[in-house]
Amino acid sequence: MHDKPLSRVTGRLRRRLRNEAHDPPGDPGPDAFGLDQYLANRFEDGALAPEDEARLAEEVATLLPRRWSLSPRAEERLSQVNDRLGGYRQVLEWLDGHPGLPRLTARLLVLTENLDHFGENTAVVDAVRAQRGRSPLPAALRDVLPPATDEETLPDIAQRLEGLLGDRRPEDATRLALATTEWLGGVARGAAPDSPEVTEMSELMSHLHTDIDRAAPTA
């Protein structure tokens, strides 16, 4: 994974509201999710075998997108992994070292961090609004974004991505992520030349597009 998108990941987790629309019928709810206590304990002690660490990474990748609605026991076990690695960014870097769902989840969550960050930037929001006025949205985003563009537009995409991952729909999350990064990667082309924030955002989105495409599930 490129280092630049990771620079936007901090230890401060942005709180998301639970979105009932993301809970599929029959979903057992967050209490059914958790990490294997034995694996979490052994990992915390630094004594986990590589094959078991890969299994733990799969469990963390399943759990992390739903970190806002976990049972206290699940939160405690996730904290064991977080504390052992040194923070949220380190957890994502660790997941990225395990191919499959862990790597894909890490790269998608790095994207959500960047969407949250740039959604707070006025220059970026203005450039995205202008882009929408110049050309139609990609098909994958037409049913995702409301007509108006404001500071919630990019965080709304981030929340949708986390919801898809939490619903265990990585293929759908990947399609949305690739459409988003391709679209935002081109925003700088129509922006004012003195917009360094917009240029930076588009460059990072291009990096993330490549990262996510390489981690995408294959048919």
JSON list of N, CA and C in Angstrom, two decimals, residues 70-150:
[
{"chain": "A", "resi": 70, "resn": "LEU", "atom": "N", "xyz": [-20.14, -2.69, 18.48]},
{"chain": "A", "resi": 70, "resn": "LEU", "atom": "CA", "xyz": [-19.71, -3.98, 18.99]},
{"chain": "A", "resi": 70, "resn": "LEU", "atom": "C", "xyz": [-20.15, -4.17, 20.43]},
{"chain": "A", "resi": 71, "resn": "SER", "atom": "N", "xyz": [-20.23, -5.42, 20.82]},
{"chain": "A", "resi": 71, "resn": "SER", "atom": "CA", "xyz": [-20.47, -5.73, 22.22]},
{"chain": "A", "resi": 71, "resn": "SER", "atom": "C", "xyz": [-19.22, -5.37, 23.02]},
{"chain": "A", "resi": 72, "resn": "PRO", "atom": "N", "xyz": [-19.36, -5.16, 24.33]},
{"chain": "A", "resi": 72, "resn": "PRO", "atom": "CA", "xyz": [-18.18, -4.85, 25.16]},
{"chain": "A", "resi": 72, "resn": "PRO", "atom": "C", "xyz": [-17.10, -5.92, 25.06]},
{"chain": "A", "resi": 73, "resn": "ARG", "atom": "N", "xyz": [-17.48, -7.18, 24.97]},
{"chain": "A", "resi": 73, "resn": "ARG", "atom": "CA", "xyz": [-16.48, -8.25, 24.88]},
{"chain": "A", "resi": 73, "resn": "ARG", "atom": "C", "xyz": [-15.70, -8.16, 23.57]},
{"chain": "A", "resi": 74, "resn": "ALA", "atom": "N", "xyz": [-16.43, -7.90, 22.47]},
{"chain": "A", "resi": 74, "resn": "ALA", "atom": "CA", "xyz": [-15.74, -7.77, 21.19]},
{"chain": "A", "resi": 74, "resn": "ALA", "atom": "C", "xyz": [-14.82, -6.56, 21.19]},
{"chain": "A", "resi": 75, "resn": "GLU", "atom": "N", "xyz": [-15.27, -5.45, 21.78]},
{"chain": "A", "resi": 75, "resn": "GLU", "atom": "CA", "xyz": [-14.42, -4.26, 21.87]},
{"chain": "A", "resi": 75, "resn": "GLU", "atom": "C", "xyz": [-13.15, -4.55, 22.66]},
{"chain": "A", "resi": 76, "resn": "GLU", "atom": "N", "xyz": [-13.30, -5.30, 23.73]},
{"chain": "A", "resi": 76, "resn": "GLU", "atom": "CA", "xyz": [-12.13, -5.61, 24.57]},
{"chain": "A", "resi": 76, "resn": "GLU", "atom": "C", "xyz": [-11.10, -6.41, 23.80]},
{"chain": "A", "resi": 77, "resn": "ARG", "atom": "N", "xyz": [-11.55, -7.41, 23.05]},
{"chain": "A", "resi": 77, "resn": "ARG", "atom": "CA", "xyz": [-10.61, -8.24, 22.30]},
{"chain": "A", "resi": 77, "resn": "ARG", "atom": "C", "xyz": [-9.98, -7.46, 21.16]},
{"chain": "A", "resi": 78, "resn": "LEU", "atom": "N", "xyz": [-10.76, -6.60, 20.51]},
{"chain": "A", "resi": 78, "resn": "LEU", "atom": "CA", "xyz": [-10.19, -5.77, 19.46]},
{"chain": "A", "resi": 78, "resn": "LEU", "atom": "C", "xyz": [-9.14, -4.81, 20.05]},
{"chain": "A", "resi": 79, "resn": "SER", "atom": "N", "xyz": [-9.40, -4.33, 21.26]},
{"chain": "A", "resi": 79, "resn": "SER", "atom": "CA", "xyz": [-8.43, -3.45, 21.93]},
{"chain": "A", "resi": 79, "resn": "SER", "atom": "C", "xyz": [-7.12, -4.18, 22.21]},
{"chain": "A", "resi": 80, "resn": "GLN", "atom": "N", "xyz": [-7.20, -5.49, 22.48]},
{"chain": "A", "resi": 80, "resn": "GLN", "atom": "CA", "xyz": [-5.97, -6.25, 22.69]},
{"chain": "A", "resi": 80, "resn": "GLN", "atom": "C", "xyz": [-5.08, -6.21, 21.46]},
{"chain": "A", "resi": 81, "resn": "VAL", "atom": "N", "xyz": [-5.69, -6.38, 20.29]},
{"chain": "A", "resi": 81, "resn": "VAL", "atom": "CA", "xyz": [-4.93, -6.34, 19.05]},
{"chain": "A", "resi": 81, "resn": "VAL", "atom": "C", "xyz": [-4.41, -4.93, 18.80]},
{"chain": "A", "resi": 82, "resn": "ASN", "atom": "N", "xyz": [-5.27, -3.93, 19.00]},
{"chain": "A", "resi": 82, "resn": "ASN", "atom": "CA", "xyz": [-4.88, -2.55, 18.79]},
{"chain": "A", "resi": 82, "resn": "ASN", "atom": "C", "xyz": [-3.71, -2.17, 19.70]},
{"chain": "A", "resi": 83, "resn": "ASP", "atom": "N", "xyz": [-3.79, -2.53, 20.96]},
{"chain": "A", "resi": 83, "resn": "ASP", "atom": "CA", "xyz": [-2.72, -2.18, 21.91]},
{"chain": "A", "resi": 83, "resn": "ASP", "atom": "C", "xyz": [-1.42, -2.89, 21.57]},
{"chain": "A", "resi": 84, "resn": "ARG", "atom": "N", "xyz": [-1.52, -4.13, 21.15]},
{"chain": "A", "resi": 84, "resn": "ARG", "atom": "CA", "xyz": [-0.32, -4.91, 20.81]},
{"chain": "A", "resi": 84, "resn": "ARG", "atom": "C", "xyz": [0.41, -4.28, 19.62]},
{"chain": "A", "resi": 85, "resn": "LEU", "atom": "N", "xyz": [-0.35, -3.76, 18.67]},
{"chain": "A", "resi": 85, "resn": "LEU", "atom": "CA", "xyz": [0.25, -3.21, 17.46]},
{"chain": "A", "resi": 85, "resn": "LEU", "atom": "C", "xyz": [0.62, -1.74, 17.60]},
{"chain": "A", "resi": 86, "resn": "GLY", "atom": "N", "xyz": [-0.03, -1.02, 18.52]},
{"chain": "A", "resi": 86, "resn": "GLY", "atom": "CA", "xyz": [0.35, 0.36, 18.76]},
{"chain": "A", "resi": 86, "resn": "GLY", "atom": "C", "xyz": [-0.61, 1.41, 18.26]},
{"chain": "A", "resi": 87, "resn": "GLY", "atom": "N", "xyz": [-1.78, 1.02, 17.72]},
{"chain": "A", "resi": 87, "resn": "GLY", "atom": "CA", "xyz": [-2.75, 2.02, 17.28]},
{"chain": "A", "resi": 87, "resn": "GLY", "atom": "C", "xyz": [-3.47, 1.61, 16.01]},
{"chain": "A", "resi": 88, "resn": "TYR", "atom": "N", "xyz": [-4.44, 2.42, 15.64]},
{"chain": "A", "resi": 88, "resn": "TYR", "atom": "CA", "xyz": [-5.30, 2.09, 14.50]},
{"chain": "A", "resi": 88, "resn": "TYR", "atom": "C", "xyz": [-4.53, 2.02, 13.19]},
{"chain": "A", "resi": 89, "resn": "ARG", "atom": "N", "xyz": [-3.65, 2.99, 12.96]},
{"chain": "A", "resi": 89, "resn": "ARG", "atom": "CA", "xyz": [-2.86, 2.95, 11.73]},
{"chain": "A", "resi": 89, "resn": "ARG", "atom": "C", "xyz": [-2.04, 1.66, 11.66]},
{"chain": "A", "resi": 90, "resn": "GLN", "atom": "N", "xyz": [-1.45, 1.27, 12.76]},
{"chain": "A", "resi": 90, "resn": "GLN", "atom": "CA", "xyz": [-0.63, 0.05, 12.77]},
{"chain": "A", "resi": 90, "resn": "GLN", "atom": "C", "xyz": [-1.49, -1.19, 12.53]},
{"chain": "A", "resi": 91, "resn": "VAL", "atom": "N", "xyz": [-2.73, -1.16, 13.02]},
{"chain": "A", "resi": 91, "resn": "VAL", "atom": "CA", "xyz": [-3.64, -2.28, 12.75]},
{"chain": "A", "resi": 91, "resn": "VAL", "atom": "C", "xyz": [-3.89, -2.40, 11.25]},
{"chain": "A", "resi": 92, "resn": "LEU", "atom": "N", "xyz": [-4.11, -1.28, 10.58]},
{"chain": "A", "resi": 92, "resn": "LEU", "atom": "CA", "xyz": [-4.35, -1.31, 9.13]},
{"chain": "A", "resi": 92, "resn": "LEU", "atom": "C", "xyz": [-3.11, -1.78, 8.38]},
{"chain": "A", "resi": 93, "resn": "GLU", "atom": "N", "xyz": [-1.94, -1.34, 8.81]},
{"chain": "A", "resi": 93, "resn": "GLU", "atom": "CA", "xyz": [-0.70, -1.80, 8.17]},
{"chain": "A", "resi": 93, "resn": "GLU", "atom": "C", "xyz": [-0.52, -3.31, 8.37]},
{"chain": "A", "resi": 94, "resn": "TRP", "atom": "N", "xyz": [-0.85, -3.79, 9.56]},
{"chain": "A", "resi": 94, "resn": "TRP", "atom": "CA", "xyz": [-0.75, -5.23, 9.84]},
{"chain": "A", "resi": 94, "resn": "TRP", "atom": "C", "xyz": [-1.72, -6.01, 8.96]},
{"chain": "A", "resi": 95, "resn": "LEU", "atom": "N", "xyz": [-2.96, -5.54, 8.86]},
{"chain": "A", "resi": 95, "resn": "LEU", "atom": "CA", "xyz": [-3.93, -6.22, 8.00]},
{"chain": "A", "resi": 95, "resn": "LEU", "atom": "C", "xyz": [-3.45, -6.24, 6.55]},
{"chain": "A", "resi": 96, "resn": "ASP", "atom": "N", "xyz": [-2.83, -5.15, 6.12]},
{"chain": "A", "resi": 96, "resn": "ASP", "atom": "CA", "xyz": [-2.37, -5.06, 4.74]},
{"chain": "A", "resi": 96, "resn": "ASP", "atom": "C", "xyz": [-1.29, -6.10, 4.43]},
{"chain": "A", "resi": 97, "resn": "GLY", "atom": "N", "xyz": [-0.65, -6.61, 5.46]},
{"chain": "A", "resi": 97, "resn": "GLY", "atom": "CA", "xyz": [0.36, -7.65, 5.27]},
{"chain": "A", "resi": 97, "resn": "GLY", "atom": "C", "xyz": [-0.23, -9.04, 5.07]},
{"chain": "A", "resi": 98, "resn": "HIS", "atom": "N", "xyz": [-1.56, -9.17, 5.16]},
{"chain": "A", "resi": 98, "resn": "HIS", "atom": "CA", "xyz": [-2.22, -10.47, 5.00]},
{"chain": "A", "resi": 98, "resn": "HIS", "atom": "C", "xyz": [-3.13, -10.40, 3.78]},
{"chain": "A", "resi": 99, "resn": "PRO", "atom": "N", "xyz": [-2.83, -11.17, 2.73]},
{"chain": "A", "resi": 99, "resn": "PRO", "atom": "CA", "xyz": [-3.63, -11.10, 1.51]},
{"chain": "A", "resi": 99, "resn": "PRO", "atom": "C", "xyz": [-5.07, -11.55, 1.73]},
{"chain": "A", "resi": 100, "resn": "GLY", "atom": "N", "xyz": [-5.92, -11.17, 0.77]},
{"chain": "A", "resi": 100, "resn": "GLY", "atom": "CA", "xyz": [-7.33, -11.54, 0.86]},
{"chain": "A", "resi": 100, "resn": "GLY", "atom": "C", "xyz": [-8.14, -10.46, 1.54]},
{"chain": "A", "resi": 101, "resn": "LEU", "atom": "N", "xyz": [-9.13, -10.88, 2.31]},
{"chain": "A", "resi": 101, "resn": "LEU", "atom": "CA", "xyz": [-10.02, -9.93, 2.97]},
{"chain": "A", "resi": 101, "resn": "LEU", "atom": "C", "xyz": [-9.28, -8.94, 3.88]},
{"chain": "A", "resi": 102, "resn": "PRO", "atom": "N", "xyz": [-8.28, -9.38, 4.68]},
{"chain": "A", "resi": 102, "resn": "PRO", "atom": "CA", "xyz": [-7.59, -8.40, 5.52]},
{"chain": "A", "resi": 102, "resn": "PRO", "atom": "C", "xyz": [-6.97, -7.26, 4.72]},
{"chain": "A", "resi": 103, "resn": "ARG", "atom": "N", "xyz": [-6.26, -7.58, 3.65]},
{"chain": "A", "resi": 103, "resn": "ARG", "atom": "CA", "xyz": [-5.62, -6.52, 2.85]},
{"chain": "A", "resi": 103, "resn": "ARG", "atom": "C", "xyz": [-6.65, -5.61, 2.20]},
{"chain": "A", "resi": 104, "resn": "LEU", "atom": "N", "xyz": [-7.69, -6.20, 1.64]},
{"chain": "A", "resi": 104, "resn": "LEU", "atom": "CA", "xyz": [-8.73, -5.39, 1.01]},
{"chain": "A", "resi": 104, "resn": "LEU", "atom": "C", "xyz": [-9.40, -4.48, 2.03]},
{"chain": "A", "resi": 105, "resn": "THR", "atom": "N", "xyz": [-9.72, -5.03, 3.19]},
{"chain": "A", "resi": 105, "resn": "THR", "atom": "CA", "xyz": [-10.37, -4.23, 4.23]},
{"chain": "A", "resi": 105, "resn": "THR", "atom": "C", "xyz": [-9.48, -3.07, 4.66]},
{"chain": "A", "resi": 106, "resn": "ALA", "atom": "N", "xyz": [-8.19, -3.34, 4.84]},
{"chain": "A", "resi": 106, "resn": "ALA", "atom": "CA", "xyz": [-7.27, -2.28, 5.24]},
{"chain": "A", "resi": 106, "resn": "ALA", "atom": "C", "xyz": [-7.28, -1.15, 4.22]},
{"chain": "A", "resi": 107, "resn": "ARG", "atom": "N", "xyz": [-7.22, -1.47, 2.96]},
{"chain": "A", "resi": 107, "resn": "ARG", "atom": "CA", "xyz": [-7.13, -0.44, 1.92]},
{"chain": "A", "resi": 107, "resn": "ARG", "atom": "C", "xyz": [-8.45, 0.32, 1.78]},
{"chain": "A", "resi": 108, "resn": "LEU", "atom": "N", "xyz": [-9.56, -0.37, 1.97]},
{"chain": "A", "resi": 108, "resn": "LEU", "atom": "CA", "xyz": [-10.85, 0.32, 1.92]},
{"chain": "A", "resi": 108, "resn": "LEU", "atom": "C", "xyz": [-11.02, 1.25, 3.12]},
{"chain": "A", "resi": 109, "resn": "LEU", "atom": "N", "xyz": [-10.54, 0.82, 4.28]},
{"chain": "A", "resi": 109, "resn": "LEU", "atom": "CA", "xyz": [-10.66, 1.68, 5.46]},
{"chain": "A", "resi": 109, "resn": "LEU", "atom": "C", "xyz": [-9.69, 2.87, 5.39]},
{"chain": "A", "resi": 110, "resn": "VAL", "atom": "N", "xyz": [-8.55, 2.69, 4.76]},
{"chain": "A", "resi": 110, "resn": "VAL", "atom": "CA", "xyz": [-7.68, 3.85, 4.52]},
{"chain": "A", "resi": 110, "resn": "VAL", "atom": "C", "xyz": [-8.40, 4.84, 3.60]},
{"chain": "A", "resi": 111, "resn": "LEU", "atom": "N", "xyz": [-9.12, 4.33, 2.61]},
{"chain": "A", "resi": 111, "resn": "LEU", "atom": "CA", "xyz": [-9.91, 5.22, 1.75]},
{"chain": "A", "resi": 111, "resn": "LEU", "atom": "C", "xyz": [-10.94, 5.98, 2.57]},
{"chain": "A", "resi": 112, "resn": "THR", "atom": "N", "xyz": [-11.64, 5.31, 3.48]},
{"chain": "A", "resi": 112, "resn": "THR", "atom": "CA", "xyz": [-12.66, 6.02, 4.27]},
{"chain": "A", "resi": 112, "resn": "THR", "atom": "C", "xyz": [-12.03, 7.12, 5.11]},
{"chain": "A", "resi": 113, "resn": "GLU", "atom": "N", "xyz": [-10.83, 6.87, 5.65]},
{"chain": "A", "resi": 113, "resn": "GLU", "atom": "CA", "xyz": [-10.15, 7.91, 6.43]},
{"chain": "A", "resi": 113, "resn": "GLU", "atom": "C", "xyz": [-9.84, 9.13, 5.55]},
{"chain": "A", "resi": 114, "resn": "ASN", "atom": "N", "xyz": [-9.41, 8.89, 4.33]},
{"chain": "A", "resi": 114, "resn": "ASN", "atom": "CA", "xyz": [-9.11, 9.99, 3.43]},
{"chain": "A", "resi": 114, "resn": "ASN", "atom": "C", "xyz": [-10.37, 10.73, 2.99]},
{"chain": "A", "resi": 115, "resn": "LEU", "atom": "N", "xyz": [-11.45, 10.00, 2.77]},
{"chain": "A", "resi": 115, "resn": "LEU", "atom": "CA", "xyz": [-12.71, 10.66, 2.42]},
{"chain": "A", "resi": 115, "resn": "LEU", "atom": "C", "xyz": [-13.20, 11.54, 3.56]},
{"chain": "A", "resi": 116, "resn": "ASP", "atom": "N", "xyz": [-13.10, 11.03, 4.79]},
{"chain": "A", "resi": 116, "resn": "ASP", "atom": "CA", "xyz": [-13.48, 11.84, 5.94]},
{"chain": "A", "resi": 116, "resn": "ASP", "atom": "C", "xyz": [-12.62, 13.11, 6.04]},
{"chain": "A", "resi": 117, "resn": "HIS", "atom": "N", "xyz": [-11.32, 12.93, 5.85]},
{"chain": "A", "resi": 117, "resn": "HIS", "atom": "CA", "xyz": [-10.40, 14.07, 5.97]},
{"chain": "A", "resi": 117, "resn": "HIS", "atom": "C", "xyz": [-10.70, 15.13, 4.91]},
{"chain": "A", "resi": 118, "resn": "PHE", "atom": "N", "xyz": [-10.77, 14.73, 3.65]},
{"chain": "A", "resi": 118, "resn": "PHE", "atom": "CA", "xyz": [-10.95, 15.71, 2.59]},
{"chain": "A", "resi": 118, "resn": "PHE", "atom": "C", "xyz": [-12.37, 16.25, 2.53]},
{"chain": "A", "resi": 119, "resn": "GLY", "atom": "N", "xyz": [-13.32, 15.54, 3.12]},
{"chain": "A", "resi": 119, "resn": "GLY", "atom": "CA", "xyz": [-14.67, 16.07, 3.20]},
{"chain": "A", "resi": 119, "resn": "GLY", "atom": "C", "xyz": [-14.75, 17.31, 4.07]},
{"chain": "A", "resi": 120, "resn": "GLU", "atom": "N", "xyz": [-13.76, 17.53, 4.92]},
{"chain": "A", "resi": 120, "resn": "GLU", "atom": "CA", "xyz": [-13.73, 18.71, 5.79]},
{"chain": "A", "resi": 120, "resn": "GLU", "atom": "C", "xyz": [-13.01, 19.89, 5.14]},
{"chain": "A", "resi": 121, "resn": "ASN", "atom": "N", "xyz": [-12.51, 19.70, 3.93]},
{"chain": "A", "resi": 121, "resn": "ASN", "atom": "CA", "xyz": [-11.71, 20.73, 3.27]},
{"chain": "A", "resi": 121, "resn": "ASN", "atom": "C", "xyz": [-12.59, 21.51, 2.29]},
{"chain": "A", "resi": 122, "resn": "THR", "atom": "N", "xyz": [-12.72, 22.81, 2.52]},
{"chain": "A", "resi": 122, "resn": "THR", "atom": "CA", "xyz": [-13.61, 23.63, 1.70]},
{"chain": "A", "resi": 122, "resn": "THR", "atom": "C", "xyz": [-13.21, 23.63, 0.23]},
{"chain": "A", "resi": 123, "resn": "ALA", "atom": "N", "xyz": [-11.90, 23.72, -0.05]},
{"chain": "A", "resi": 123, "resn": "ALA", "atom": "CA", "xyz": [-11.46, 23.74, -1.44]},
{"chain": "A", "resi": 123, "resn": "ALA", "atom": "C", "xyz": [-11.82, 22.45, -2.17]},
{"chain": "A", "resi": 124, "resn": "VAL", "atom": "N", "xyz": [-11.67, 21.33, -1.47]},
{"chain": "A", "resi": 124, "resn": "VAL", "atom": "CA", "xyz": [-12.01, 20.04, -2.07]},
{"chain": "A", "resi": 124, "resn": "VAL", "atom": "C", "xyz": [-13.52, 19.95, -2.32]},
{"chain": "A", "resi": 125, "resn": "VAL", "atom": "N", "xyz": [-14.31, 20.35, -1.35]},
{"chain": "A", "resi": 125, "resn": "VAL", "atom": "CA", "xyz": [-15.77, 20.30, -1.51]},
{"chain": "A", "resi": 125, "resn": "VAL", "atom": "C", "xyz": [-16.20, 21.17, -2.68]},
{"chain": "A", "resi": 126, "resn": "ASP", "atom": "N", "xyz": [-15.62, 22.36, -2.80]},
{"chain": "A", "resi": 126, "resn": "ASP", "atom": "CA", "xyz": [-15.95, 23.24, -3.92]},
{"chain": "A", "resi": 126, "resn": "ASP", "atom": "C", "xyz": [-15.56, 22.61, -5.25]},
{"chain": "A", "resi": 127, "resn": "ALA", "atom": "N", "xyz": [-14.40, 21.96, -5.30]},
{"chain": "A", "resi": 127, "resn": "ALA", "atom": "CA", "xyz": [-13.95, 21.33, -6.54]},
{"chain": "A", "resi": 127, "resn": "ALA", "atom": "C", "xyz": [-14.84, 20.15, -6.91]},
{"chain": "A", "resi": 128, "resn": "VAL", "atom": "N", "xyz": [-15.26, 19.38, -5.91]},
{"chain": "A", "resi": 128, "resn": "VAL", "atom": "CA", "xyz": [-16.17, 18.25, -6.18]},
{"chain": "A", "resi": 128, "resn": "VAL", "atom": "C", "xyz": [-17.50, 18.78, -6.69]},
{"chain": "A", "resi": 129, "resn": "ARG", "atom": "N", "xyz": [-17.99, 19.85, -6.08]},
{"chain": "A", "resi": 129, "resn": "ARG", "atom": "CA", "xyz": [-19.26, 20.45, -6.53]},
{"chain": "A", "resi": 129, "resn": "ARG", "atom": "C", "xyz": [-19.15, 20.90, -7.98]},
{"chain": "A", "resi": 130, "resn": "ALA", "atom": "N", "xyz": [-18.03, 21.55, -8.32]},
{"chain": "A", "resi": 130, "resn": "ALA", "atom": "CA", "xyz": [-17.82, 22.01, -9.69]},
{"chain": "A", "resi": 130, "resn": "ALA", "atom": "C", "xyz": [-17.73, 20.85, -10.66]},
{"chain": "A", "resi": 131, "resn": "GLN", "atom": "N", "xyz": [-17.06, 19.78, -10.24]},
{"chain": "A", "resi": 131, "resn": "GLN", "atom": "CA", "xyz": [-16.94, 18.60, -11.08]},
{"chain": "A", "resi": 131, "resn": "GLN", "atom": "C", "xyz": [-18.31, 18.01, -11.40]},
{"chain": "A", "resi": 132, "resn": "ARG", "atom": "N", "xyz": [-19.18, 17.96, -10.40]},
{"chain": "A", "resi": 132, "resn": "ARG", "atom": "CA", "xyz": [-20.53, 17.43, -10.62]},
{"chain": "A", "resi": 132, "resn": "ARG", "atom": "C", "xyz": [-21.32, 18.32, -11.57]},
{"chain": "A", "resi": 133, "resn": "GLY", "atom": "N", "xyz": [-21.01, 19.63, -11.58]},
{"chain": "A", "resi": 133, "resn": "GLY", "atom": "CA", "xyz": [-21.69, 20.53, -12.51]},
{"chain": "A", "resi": 133, "resn": "GLY", "atom": "C", "xyz": [-21.20, 20.39, -13.93]},
{"chain": "A", "resi": 134, "resn": "ARG", "atom": "N", "xyz": [-19.97, 19.92, -14.10]},
{"chain": "A", "resi": 134, "resn": "ARG", "atom": "CA", "xyz": [-19.39, 19.78, -15.44]},
{"chain": "A", "resi": 134, "resn": "ARG", "atom": "C", "xyz": [-19.75, 18.48, -16.12]},
{"chain": "A", "resi": 135, "resn": "SER", "atom": "N", "xyz": [-19.84, 17.41, -15.34]},
{"chain": "A", "resi": 135, "resn": "SER", "atom": "CA", "xyz": [-20.06, 16.10, -15.96]},
{"chain": "A", "resi": 135, "resn": "SER", "atom": "C", "xyz": [-20.90, 15.21, -15.04]},
{"chain": "A", "resi": 136, "resn": "PRO", "atom": "N", "xyz": [-21.65, 14.28, -15.61]},
{"chain": "A", "resi": 136, "resn": "PRO", "atom": "CA", "xyz": [-22.50, 13.42, -14.78]},
{"chain": "A", "resi": 136, "resn": "PRO", "atom": "C", "xyz": [-21.67, 12.48, -13.90]},
{"chain": "A", "resi": 137, "resn": "LEU", "atom": "N", "xyz": [-22.30, 12.06, -12.82]},
{"chain": "A", "resi": 137, "resn": "LEU", "atom": "CA", "xyz": [-21.64, 11.11, -11.93]},
{"chain": "A", "resi": 137, "resn": "LEU", "atom": "C", "xyz": [-21.46, 9.76, -12.61]},
{"chain": "A", "resi": 138, "resn": "PRO", "atom": "N", "xyz": [-20.44, 9.00, -12.22]},
{"chain": "A", "resi": 138, "resn": "PRO", "atom": "CA", "xyz": [-20.34, 7.61, -12.68]},
{"chain": "A", "resi": 138, "resn": "PRO", "atom": "C", "xyz": [-21.59, 6.83, -12.23]},
{"chain": "A", "resi": 139, "resn": "ALA", "atom": "N", "xyz": [-21.95, 5.83, -13.00]},
{"chain": "A", "resi": 139, "resn": "ALA", "atom": "CA", "xyz": [-23.17, 5.08, -12.71]},
{"chain": "A", "resi": 139, "resn": "ALA", "atom": "C", "xyz": [-23.16, 4.51, -11.29]},
{"chain": "A", "resi": 140, "resn": "ALA", "atom": "N", "xyz": [-21.99, 4.07, -10.81]},
{"chain": "A", "resi": 140, "resn": "ALA", "atom": "CA", "xyz": [-21.91, 3.45, -9.48]},
{"chain": "A", "resi": 140, "resn": "ALA", "atom": "C", "xyz": [-22.19, 4.42, -8.35]},
{"chain": "A", "resi": 141, "resn": "LEU", "atom": "N", "xyz": [-22.14, 5.73, -8.64]},
{"chain": "A", "resi": 141, "resn": "LEU", "atom": "CA", "xyz": [-22.35, 6.74, -7.59]},
{"chain": "A", "resi": 141, "resn": "LEU", "atom": "C", "xyz": [-23.70, 7.45, -7.69]},
{"chain": "A", "resi": 142, "resn": "ARG", "atom": "N", "xyz": [-24.44, 7.21, -8.75]},
{"chain": "A", "resi": 142, "resn": "ARG", "atom": "CA", "xyz": [-25.68, 7.97, -8.96]},
{"chain": "A", "resi": 142, "resn": "ARG", "atom": "C", "xyz": [-26.72, 7.70, -7.89]},
{"chain": "A", "resi": 143, "resn": "ASP", "atom": "N", "xyz": [-26.77, 6.49, -7.39]},
{"chain": "A", "resi": 143, "resn": "ASP", "atom": "CA", "xyz": [-27.75, 6.17, -6.35]},
{"chain": "A", "resi": 143, "resn": "ASP", "atom": "C", "xyz": [-27.17, 6.30, -4.95]},
{"chain": "A", "resi": 144, "resn": "VAL", "atom": "N", "xyz": [-25.96, 6.77, -4.85]},
{"chain": "A", "resi": 144, "resn": "VAL", "atom": "CA", "xyz": [-25.28, 6.90, -3.56]},
{"chain": "A", "resi": 144, "resn": "VAL", "atom": "C", "xyz": [-25.31, 8.33, -3.06]},
{"chain": "A", "resi": 145, "resn": "LEU", "atom": "N", "xyz": [-25.05, 9.29, -3.97]},
{"chain": "A", "resi": 145, "resn": "LEU", "atom": "CA", "xyz": [-24.92, 10.69, -3.56]},
{"chain": "A", "resi": 145, "resn": "LEU", "atom": "C", "xyz": [-26.21, 11.46, -3.78]},
{"chain": "A", "resi": 146, "resn": "PRO", "atom": "N", "xyz": [-26.61, 12.29, -2.82]},
{"chain": "A", "resi": 146, "resn": "PRO", "atom": "CA", "xyz": [-27.74, 13.19, -3.01]},
{"chain": "A", "resi": 146, "resn": "PRO", "atom": "C", "xyz": [-27.36, 14.29, -3.99]},
{"chain": "A", "resi": 147, "resn": "PRO", "atom": "N", "xyz": [-28.36, 15.04, -4.50]},
{"chain": "A", "resi": 147, "resn": "PRO", "atom": "CA", "xyz": [-28.05, 16.07, -5.51]},
{"chain": "A", "resi": 147, "resn": "PRO", "atom": "C", "xyz": [-27.09, 17.14, -5.01]},
{"chain": "A", "resi": 148, "resn": "ALA", "atom": "N", "xyz": [-27.23, 17.57, -3.75]},
{"chain": "A", "resi": 148, "resn": "ALA", "atom": "CA", "xyz": [-26.38, 18.64, -3.23]},
{"chain": "A", "resi": 148, "resn": "ALA", "atom": "C", "xyz": [-25.02, 18.10, -2.83]},
{"chain": "A", "resi": 149, "resn": "THR", "atom": "N", "xyz": [-24.00, 18.94, -2.96]},
{"chain": "A", "resi": 149, "resn": "THR", "atom": "CA", "xyz": [-22.64, 18.60, -2.53]},
{"chain": "A", "resi": 149, "resn": "THR", "atom": "C", "xyz": [-22.26, 19.51, -1.37]},
{"chain": "A", "resi": 150, "resn": "ASP", "atom": "N", "xyz": [-21.89, 18.89, -0.24]},
{"chain": "A", "resi": 150, "resn": "ASP", "atom": "CA", "xyz": [-21.46, 19.68, 0.92]},
{"chain": "A", "resi": 150, "resn": "ASP", "atom": "C", "xyz": [-20.41, 18.89, 1.67]}
]
